[in-house]
Structures are given as C-alpha cells and as structure tokens.
mmCIF file of C-alpha atoms and ligand atoms in Angstrom:
data_model
loop_
_atom_site.group_PDB
_atom_site.id
_atom_site.type_symbol
_atom_site.label_atom_id
_atom_site.label_comp_id
_atom_site.label_asym_id
_atom_site.label_seq_id
_atom_site.Cartn_x
_atom_site.Cartn_y
_atom_site.Cartn_z
ATOM 1 C CA MET A 1 -34.174 -6.339 -6.012
ATOM 2 C CA ALA A 2 -34.019 -2.981 -4.239
ATOM 3 C CA GLY A 3 -35.120 -4.777 -1.064
ATOM 4 C CA ASN A 4 -32.271 -7.219 -1.491
ATOM 5 C CA ILE A 5 -29.762 -4.431 -1.888
ATOM 6 C CA GLU A 6 -31.096 -2.704 1.192
ATOM 7 C CA ALA A 7 -31.002 -5.946 3.151
ATOM 8 C CA ALA A 8 -27.422 -6.505 2.014
ATOM 9 C CA LYS A 9 -26.490 -2.949 3.019
ATOM 10 C CA LYS A 10 -28.127 -3.400 6.402
ATOM 11 C CA SER A 11 -26.275 -6.617 7.079
ATOM 12 C CA ASP A 12 -23.045 -4.856 6.009
ATOM 13 C CA ILE A 13 -23.731 -2.112 8.531
ATOM 14 C CA ASP A 14 -24.394 -4.708 11.251
ATOM 15 C CA LYS A 15 -21.192 -6.484 10.361
ATOM 16 C CA TRP A 16 -18.970 -3.453 9.901
ATOM 17 C CA PRO A 17 -20.578 -0.561 11.804
ATOM 18 C CA PRO A 18 -19.350 2.900 10.723
ATOM 19 C CA LEU A 19 -16.274 3.944 12.654
ATOM 20 C CA GLU A 20 -15.734 7.160 14.512
ATOM 21 C CA LYS A 21 -12.673 7.967 12.466
ATOM 22 C CA THR A 22 -11.320 6.428 9.302
ATOM 23 C CA PRO A 23 -7.721 6.790 8.188
ATOM 24 C CA TYR A 24 -7.411 8.799 4.981
ATOM 25 C CA HIS A 25 -4.185 7.134 3.922
ATOM 26 C CA VAL A 26 -3.319 3.523 4.782
ATOM 27 C CA GLY A 27 -0.032 1.785 4.026
ATOM 28 C CA ILE A 28 0.159 -1.999 3.924
ATOM 29 C CA ILE A 29 3.174 -4.271 4.183
ATOM 30 C CA MET A 30 1.695 -7.365 2.559
ATOM 31 C CA ASP A 31 3.809 -10.003 4.288
ATOM 32 C CA GLY A 32 3.415 -13.754 4.706
ATOM 33 C CA ASN A 33 2.698 -15.045 1.197
ATOM 34 C CA GLY A 34 5.520 -17.582 1.497
ATOM 35 C CA ARG A 35 4.419 -18.850 4.913
ATOM 36 C CA TRP A 36 0.819 -19.054 3.759
ATOM 37 C CA ALA A 37 1.950 -21.265 0.857
ATOM 38 C CA LYS A 38 4.140 -23.377 3.127
ATOM 39 C CA SER A 39 1.272 -23.938 5.548
ATOM 40 C CA LYS A 40 -0.669 -25.406 2.620
ATOM 41 C CA ARG A 41 2.300 -27.346 1.222
ATOM 42 C CA LEU A 42 2.221 -25.192 -1.895
ATOM 43 C CA PRO A 43 5.124 -23.502 -3.710
ATOM 44 C CA ARG A 44 5.906 -19.904 -2.723
ATOM 45 C CA ALA A 45 4.677 -18.733 -6.118
ATOM 46 C CA ALA A 46 1.191 -19.935 -5.176
ATOM 47 C CA GLY A 47 1.371 -17.693 -2.114
ATOM 48 C CA HIS A 48 2.205 -14.649 -4.218
ATOM 49 C CA LYS A 49 -0.597 -15.481 -6.636
ATOM 50 C CA GLN A 50 -3.061 -15.739 -3.772
ATOM 51 C CA GLY A 51 -1.615 -12.521 -2.360
ATOM 52 C CA ALA A 52 -2.276 -10.715 -5.634
ATOM 53 C CA GLU A 53 -5.784 -12.155 -5.706
ATOM 54 C CA ASN A 54 -6.378 -10.900 -2.188
ATOM 55 C CA LEU A 55 -5.428 -7.393 -3.175
ATOM 56 C CA ARG A 56 -8.639 -7.155 -5.182
ATOM 57 C CA GLN A 57 -10.934 -7.614 -2.177
ATOM 58 C CA ILE A 58 -8.807 -5.286 -0.060
ATOM 59 C CA LEU A 59 -9.086 -2.572 -2.715
ATOM 60 C CA GLU A 60 -12.856 -2.935 -2.819
ATOM 61 C CA SER A 61 -13.084 -3.049 0.961
ATOM 62 C CA SER A 62 -10.893 0.035 1.259
ATOM 63 C CA VAL A 63 -13.320 1.957 -0.924
ATOM 64 C CA ASP A 64 -16.267 0.590 1.106
ATOM 65 C CA PHE A 65 -14.668 1.736 4.344
ATOM 66 C CA GLY A 66 -13.880 5.218 3.027
ATOM 67 C CA ILE A 67 -10.099 4.988 2.699
ATOM 68 C CA LYS A 68 -8.880 7.453 0.071
ATOM 69 C CA ILE A 69 -5.250 6.465 -0.405
ATOM 70 C CA LEU A 70 -3.779 3.003 -0.156
ATOM 71 C CA THR A 71 -0.039 2.468 -0.430
ATOM 72 C CA ILE A 72 1.047 -1.132 -0.840
ATOM 73 C CA TYR A 73 4.552 -2.509 -0.481
ATOM 74 C CA ALA A 74 4.758 -4.754 -3.502
ATOM 75 C CA PHE A 75 8.482 -5.118 -4.150
ATOM 76 C CA SER A 76 11.403 -3.593 -2.313
ATOM 77 C CA THR A 77 14.832 -2.745 -3.701
ATOM 78 C CA GLU A 78 16.093 -5.663 -1.554
ATOM 79 C CA ASN A 79 13.619 -8.163 -3.024
ATOM 80 C CA TRP A 80 15.803 -8.514 -6.151
ATOM 81 C CA ASN A 81 18.042 -10.694 -3.981
ATOM 82 C CA ARG A 82 15.415 -13.436 -3.775
ATOM 83 C CA PRO A 83 15.916 -16.597 -5.867
ATOM 84 C CA LYS A 84 15.735 -15.821 -9.597
ATOM 85 C CA ALA A 85 12.657 -17.982 -10.194
ATOM 86 C CA GLU A 86 10.732 -16.233 -7.408
ATOM 87 C CA VAL A 87 11.642 -12.776 -8.746
ATOM 88 C CA ARG A 88 10.552 -13.883 -12.228
ATOM 89 C CA GLY A 89 7.222 -15.146 -10.866
ATOM 90 C CA LEU A 90 6.631 -11.886 -9.010
ATOM 91 C CA MET A 91 7.470 -9.863 -12.131
ATOM 92 C CA ASN A 92 4.909 -11.879 -14.100
ATOM 93 C CA LEU A 93 2.291 -11.068 -11.491
ATOM 94 C CA PHE A 94 3.075 -7.341 -11.611
ATOM 95 C CA ASP A 95 3.064 -7.470 -15.384
ATOM 96 C CA TYR A 96 -0.425 -8.900 -15.221
ATOM 97 C CA TYR A 97 -1.524 -6.291 -12.712
ATOM 98 C CA PHE A 98 -0.217 -3.285 -14.583
ATOM 99 C CA GLY A 99 -1.481 -4.810 -17.830
ATOM 100 C CA ARG A 100 -4.636 -6.894 -17.955
ATOM 101 C CA GLU A 101 -5.946 -6.055 -14.493
ATOM 102 C CA LEU A 102 -5.650 -2.390 -15.374
ATOM 103 C CA ASN A 103 -9.052 -2.217 -17.074
ATOM 104 C CA GLU A 104 -10.699 -3.488 -13.941
ATOM 105 C CA LEU A 105 -8.873 -0.937 -11.783
ATOM 106 C CA HIS A 106 -9.715 1.833 -14.228
ATOM 107 C CA LYS A 107 -13.394 0.864 -14.333
ATOM 108 C CA ASN A 108 -13.492 0.985 -10.553
ATOM 109 C CA GLY A 109 -12.115 4.504 -10.378
ATOM 110 C CA VAL A 110 -8.695 3.570 -9.044
ATOM 111 C CA GLN A 111 -5.881 6.030 -9.719
ATOM 112 C CA LEU A 112 -2.703 4.019 -9.981
ATOM 113 C CA ARG A 113 0.602 5.560 -9.009
ATOM 114 C CA HIS A 114 4.050 4.112 -8.827
ATOM 115 C CA ILE A 115 6.441 4.910 -6.017
ATOM 116 C CA GLY A 116 9.998 3.671 -6.300
ATOM 117 C CA GLN A 117 12.888 3.742 -8.710
ATOM 118 C CA MET A 118 12.190 3.209 -12.399
ATOM 119 C CA ALA A 119 15.864 2.468 -13.005
ATOM 120 C CA GLY A 120 16.353 -1.265 -12.613
ATOM 121 C CA ILE A 121 12.873 -2.182 -13.866
ATOM 122 C CA LYS A 122 12.745 -3.825 -17.318
ATOM 123 C CA PRO A 123 11.947 -1.258 -20.043
ATOM 124 C CA GLY A 124 8.779 -3.112 -21.136
ATOM 125 C CA MET A 125 7.470 -3.050 -17.590
ATOM 126 C CA GLN A 126 8.447 0.622 -17.211
ATOM 127 C CA ASP A 127 6.282 1.421 -20.242
ATOM 128 C CA LYS A 128 3.376 -0.516 -18.783
ATOM 129 C CA ILE A 129 3.670 1.325 -15.483
ATOM 130 C CA ARG A 130 3.805 4.728 -17.213
ATOM 131 C CA ARG A 131 0.791 3.858 -19.341
ATOM 132 C CA ALA A 132 -1.191 2.600 -16.326
ATOM 133 C CA VAL A 133 -0.402 5.776 -14.383
ATOM 134 C CA GLU A 134 -1.283 7.989 -17.332
ATOM 135 C CA GLU A 135 -4.520 6.187 -18.132
ATOM 136 C CA THR A 136 -5.856 6.305 -14.579
ATOM 137 C CA ARG A 137 -4.608 9.743 -13.554
ATOM 138 C CA ASN A 138 -8.051 11.343 -13.413
ATOM 139 C CA ASN A 139 -9.706 8.615 -11.341
ATOM 140 C CA GLN A 140 -10.862 9.787 -7.948
ATOM 141 C CA ARG A 141 -12.301 6.903 -5.943
ATOM 142 C CA LEU A 142 -9.061 5.577 -4.553
ATOM 143 C CA ILE A 143 -5.414 6.398 -5.062
ATOM 144 C CA LEU A 144 -3.388 3.207 -5.144
ATOM 145 C CA ASN A 145 0.325 3.801 -4.688
ATOM 146 C CA VAL A 146 2.235 0.720 -5.671
ATOM 147 C CA ALA A 147 5.639 0.685 -3.999
ATOM 148 C CA PHE A 148 7.601 -1.260 -6.564
ATOM 149 C CA ASN A 149 11.391 -1.315 -6.637
ATOM 150 C CA TYR A 150 10.965 0.887 -3.606
ATOM 151 C CA GLY A 151 13.241 1.633 -0.660
ATOM 152 C CA GLY A 152 12.610 4.370 1.884
ATOM 153 C CA ARG A 153 16.259 5.341 2.298
ATOM 154 C CA ALA A 154 16.834 5.456 -1.474
ATOM 155 C CA GLU A 155 13.764 7.695 -1.694
ATOM 156 C CA ILE A 156 15.294 10.145 0.782
ATOM 157 C CA VAL A 157 18.683 10.009 -0.962
ATOM 158 C CA ASN A 158 16.963 10.831 -4.284
ATOM 159 C CA ALA A 159 15.110 13.690 -2.663
ATOM 160 C CA VAL A 160 18.295 15.170 -1.186
ATOM 161 C CA ARG A 161 20.050 14.911 -4.567
ATOM 162 C CA ALA A 162 17.174 16.639 -6.340
ATOM 163 C CA ILE A 163 17.050 19.373 -3.689
ATOM 164 C CA ILE A 164 20.778 20.056 -4.147
ATOM 165 C CA LYS A 165 20.446 19.963 -7.953
ATOM 166 C CA ASP A 166 17.643 22.512 -7.741
ATOM 167 C CA GLY A 167 19.969 24.862 -5.847
ATOM 168 C CA VAL A 168 17.754 25.052 -2.757
ATOM 169 C CA LEU A 169 19.407 27.090 0.001
ATOM 170 C CA PRO A 170 20.026 25.409 3.387
ATOM 171 C CA GLU A 171 17.581 27.718 5.196
ATOM 172 C CA GLN A 172 14.889 26.798 2.652
ATOM 173 C CA VAL A 173 15.074 23.102 3.596
ATOM 174 C CA THR A 174 12.063 22.237 5.746
ATOM 175 C CA ASP A 175 10.030 19.126 6.607
ATOM 176 C CA ASP A 176 7.474 20.137 4.011
ATOM 177 C CA LEU A 177 10.041 20.724 1.311
ATOM 178 C CA ILE A 178 11.575 17.270 1.839
ATOM 179 C CA SER A 179 8.080 15.720 1.742
ATOM 180 C CA GLN A 180 7.452 17.423 -1.600
ATOM 181 C CA TYR A 181 10.568 15.851 -3.086
ATOM 182 C CA LEU A 182 9.617 12.299 -2.103
ATOM 183 C CA TYR A 183 7.797 9.913 -4.473
ATOM 184 C CA THR A 184 4.658 10.663 -2.459
ATOM 185 C CA GLY A 185 5.073 14.442 -2.896
ATOM 186 C CA GLY A 186 1.694 16.182 -2.799
ATOM 187 C CA LEU A 187 -0.026 13.378 -0.878
ATOM 188 C CA PRO A 188 -0.733 13.443 2.853
ATOM 189 C CA ASP A 189 1.317 11.125 5.077
ATOM 190 C CA PRO A 190 -0.119 7.719 5.972
ATOM 191 C CA ASP A 191 -2.304 7.664 9.083
ATOM 192 C CA LEU A 192 -2.084 3.934 9.562
ATOM 193 C CA ILE A 193 0.483 1.317 8.556
ATOM 194 C CA ILE A 194 -0.659 -2.294 8.611
ATOM 195 C CA ARG A 195 1.780 -5.187 8.566
ATOM 196 C CA THR A 196 0.518 -8.716 8.135
ATOM 197 C CA SER A 197 2.131 -11.973 9.289
ATOM 198 C CA GLY A 198 3.265 -10.787 12.690
ATOM 199 C CA GLU A 199 6.672 -9.190 12.056
ATOM 200 C CA PHE A 200 7.433 -6.054 14.075
ATOM 201 C CA ARG A 201 9.534 -4.309 11.453
ATOM 202 C CA ILE A 202 9.165 -1.356 9.091
ATOM 203 C CA SER A 203 11.512 -2.823 6.435
ATOM 204 C CA ASN A 204 12.422 0.506 4.810
ATOM 205 C CA PHE A 205 8.768 1.309 3.978
ATOM 206 C CA LEU A 206 7.682 4.980 3.979
ATOM 207 C CA ILE A 207 10.226 5.722 6.694
ATOM 208 C CA TRP A 208 9.947 9.505 6.368
ATOM 209 C CA GLN A 209 6.196 9.626 5.769
ATOM 210 C CA SER A 210 5.247 7.336 8.655
ATOM 211 C CA ALA A 211 6.869 9.446 11.392
ATOM 212 C CA TYR A 212 3.466 9.942 13.067
ATOM 213 C CA ALA A 213 1.551 6.989 11.621
ATOM 214 C CA GLU A 214 -0.195 4.486 13.838
ATOM 215 C CA TYR A 215 1.007 0.919 13.427
ATOM 216 C CA TYR A 216 -1.138 -2.188 13.374
ATOM 217 C CA ILE A 217 0.429 -5.625 13.226
ATOM 218 C CA THR A 218 -1.581 -8.778 12.793
ATOM 219 C CA PRO A 219 -0.383 -12.401 12.758
ATOM 220 C CA THR A 220 -2.692 -13.091 9.785
ATOM 221 C CA TYR A 221 -0.808 -13.937 6.588
ATOM 222 C CA TRP A 222 -1.495 -11.532 3.725
ATOM 223 C CA PRO A 223 -3.484 -14.001 1.555
ATOM 224 C CA ASN A 224 -5.890 -14.444 4.509
ATOM 225 C CA PHE A 225 -6.169 -10.740 5.307
ATOM 226 C CA ASN A 226 -9.789 -10.199 4.301
ATOM 227 C CA LYS A 227 -12.417 -7.489 4.721
ATOM 228 C CA ASP A 228 -13.082 -8.474 8.353
ATOM 229 C CA ALA A 229 -9.381 -8.289 9.117
ATOM 230 C CA LEU A 230 -9.147 -4.846 7.507
ATOM 231 C CA TYR A 231 -12.139 -3.656 9.507
ATOM 232 C CA LYS A 232 -10.475 -4.879 12.707
ATOM 233 C CA ALA A 233 -7.364 -2.851 11.855
ATOM 234 C CA LEU A 234 -9.468 0.245 11.141
ATOM 235 C CA LYS A 235 -11.393 -0.235 14.369
ATOM 236 C CA ALA A 236 -8.144 -0.445 16.347
ATOM 237 C CA TYR A 237 -7.026 2.769 14.616
ATOM 238 C CA SER A 238 -10.283 4.521 15.367
ATOM 239 C CA GLU A 239 -9.829 3.764 19.071
ATOM 240 C CA ARG A 240 -6.293 5.172 19.186
ATOM 241 C CA ASN A 241 -5.536 8.617 20.429
ATOM 242 C CA ARG A 242 -3.055 10.393 18.163
ATOM 243 C CA ARG A 243 -1.155 13.051 20.052
ATOM 244 C CA TYR A 244 1.682 13.983 17.635
ATOM 245 C CA GLY A 245 4.021 14.466 20.592
ATOM 246 C CA ARG A 246 1.546 16.640 22.505
ATOM 247 C CA VAL A 247 -0.334 15.824 25.721
ATOM 248 C CA ASP A 248 -4.076 15.221 25.961
ATOM 249 C CA GLN A 249 -6.292 18.251 26.640
ATOM 250 C CA ASP A 250 -8.947 17.525 29.309
HETATM 251 C C1 FPP B 301 5.829 -10.820 1.164
HETATM 252 O O1 FPP B 301 5.617 -12.174 1.390
HETATM 253 C C2 FPP B 301 5.310 -10.391 -0.091
HETATM 254 C C3 FPP B 301 6.028 -9.922 -1.153
HETATM 255 C C4 FPP B 301 7.499 -9.778 -1.196
HETATM 256 C C5 FPP B 301 5.406 -9.519 -2.368
HETATM 257 C C6 FPP B 301 4.067 -8.854 -2.253
HETATM 258 C C7 FPP B 301 3.411 -9.143 -3.514
HETATM 259 C C8 FPP B 301 2.133 -9.495 -3.659
HETATM 260 C C9 FPP B 301 1.129 -9.545 -2.592
HETATM 261 C C10 FPP B 301 1.762 -9.856 -5.015
HETATM 262 C C11 FPP B 301 0.839 -8.961 -5.673
HETATM 263 C C12 FPP B 301 1.068 -7.533 -5.728
HETATM 264 C C13 FPP B 301 0.713 -6.828 -6.806
HETATM 265 C C14 FPP B 301 0.841 -5.351 -6.836
HETATM 266 C C15 FPP B 301 0.209 -7.508 -7.988
HETATM 267 P P1 FPP B 301 6.876 -13.073 1.646
HETATM 268 O O2 FPP B 301 7.232 -13.759 0.393
HETATM 269 O O3 FPP B 301 7.967 -12.259 2.235
HETATM 270 O O4 FPP B 301 6.315 -14.074 2.691
HETATM 271 P P2 FPP B 301 7.126 -14.840 3.818
HETATM 272 O O5 FPP B 301 7.738 -13.793 4.702
HETATM 273 O O6 FPP B 301 6.086 -15.651 4.506
HETATM 274 O O7 FPP B 301 8.150 -15.669 3.115
#
C-alpha cells in the first residue's frame, strides 16, 4: 500500500514537477459552460452542471499545487439578465453547493467566503451562504471566495460609500484603505487571473484587486479545464517576470 502511494506520488511529481513559484491567490473566470454544452448538443444547463462538477477537481488540484486562495467568478450582477430558466438552474446548483456539498468542502479544510452583494439574493439562499461561511471559518487549507452576485464596480461603489459613512478624511484615503473596504478586505490581491474559453475580457471581476495580477487565457472551456490545464497555467505564471512597474535589476 505504502509503495503504491509512493509510486503514485512519484508519477505525480513526474507529471507535474514542482514549480519555481506558485501564485498564492488565483482568480478564475469560469467561462464556456454554454459552448461546451453546445459542442455536445446538450442544453446549457448541462454545461453548468458539468462546470460545477469540474470545480471539485480544480479545488483539489489547487490544494495539491499549493494555492492558498482561490476566487471563482460564479455569478455576476449582470448574469440576472440571462433567461429565467437558466438563472433558476444556476441558483439550484449554487443551492446545492452551499448546502449539500458543504460537508465535503468542510471535511477538506476549505474556508468558504462569499464576495458580492447579499441584497438581491433570495433570503433562503442568503441564510445558506451565511451558515456555510460561519461553519467553515476556521478551515485553513484553502480559502475559496465565491463571487456570487458580484460586480467589481459595485464593490468599489460600496467601499466608497462605507468610507464616507465612516467619516474618513480625504487625506486618510489610500490604496490600502480602499482595499480594506472591499469584499476581499484583509486578503492579498490575486497573483494570477485565469479565464477559460478564450475571451480576452475582465468582465468586471476583481477590477481593483487585479491591478498587478498576471493574466492567463486559455481556449479550453471551463468543464474541460482539468488538473493538467491548471498546471499549465501555473507553469506559465511561474515563468513570468512580475515587475510592478519597475525595471529588471541585472
Ligand atoms: C460561464 O459560462 C459560467 C457561468 C455564468 C456560471 C459559472 C458557474 C458554474 C461553473 C457553476 C458552478 C459554480 C458553483 C459555485 C457551484 P457561460 O454560460 O457564459 O458559457 P458560454 O459563454 O459558453 O455561453
């Protein structure tokens, strides 16, 4: 048995050799569920279901590769404008995730957080989200931020309102202060943003936080974005040279 485990570990290391640098915080725009379904002549709902299924292996793989924070774009403030039946299907999936799947997440040491506006989410779902966040708050293996009813501009607007309400003086407003007032307050900014399905857009996702993030775009549809694909993204990141506006030192 032990030999088997070692053999498995060794083949893992051959397959996914340790990288020189691993991003601490990764954001993912999980795009392409609809096109994946279409390519298989399935309804869009089947694409979302497969997308949700895929999340499980990406969570596990993220832990394996040493990622500490994963922020996923699950539902934007604009996604309410999709056909009613599709929105309903997506809500059922989230309901399942924040409900029954929660035990699994909890057992695996995942700390669930919600980023986005609570207002606009059905009260029953709000309760589920609060409970999931509360129950997993001490878990340390991976922080999973679920961007749900999320919009980056709305996040900044909320922050500015709260800053004004708190009576902060103009000269006290700094980059750091604004960061603290965002939904992600207290967490480091994302190092890497991955977008699947080949679109070169940020779509209102973490627009403040990703000012210095590296971007990685792959044509792979989200339901097909597996552990190998994640490794490829991390490898590309590890080969990048982040300069934060500075020049290289020789
Ligand atoms: C984009 O694909 C995907 C979404 C709008 C929803 C993302 C949701 C999931 C992956 C479901 C599971 C998530 C959780 C947290 C349970 P698209 O419909 O825009 O695809 P298309 O651009 O090909 O039409």
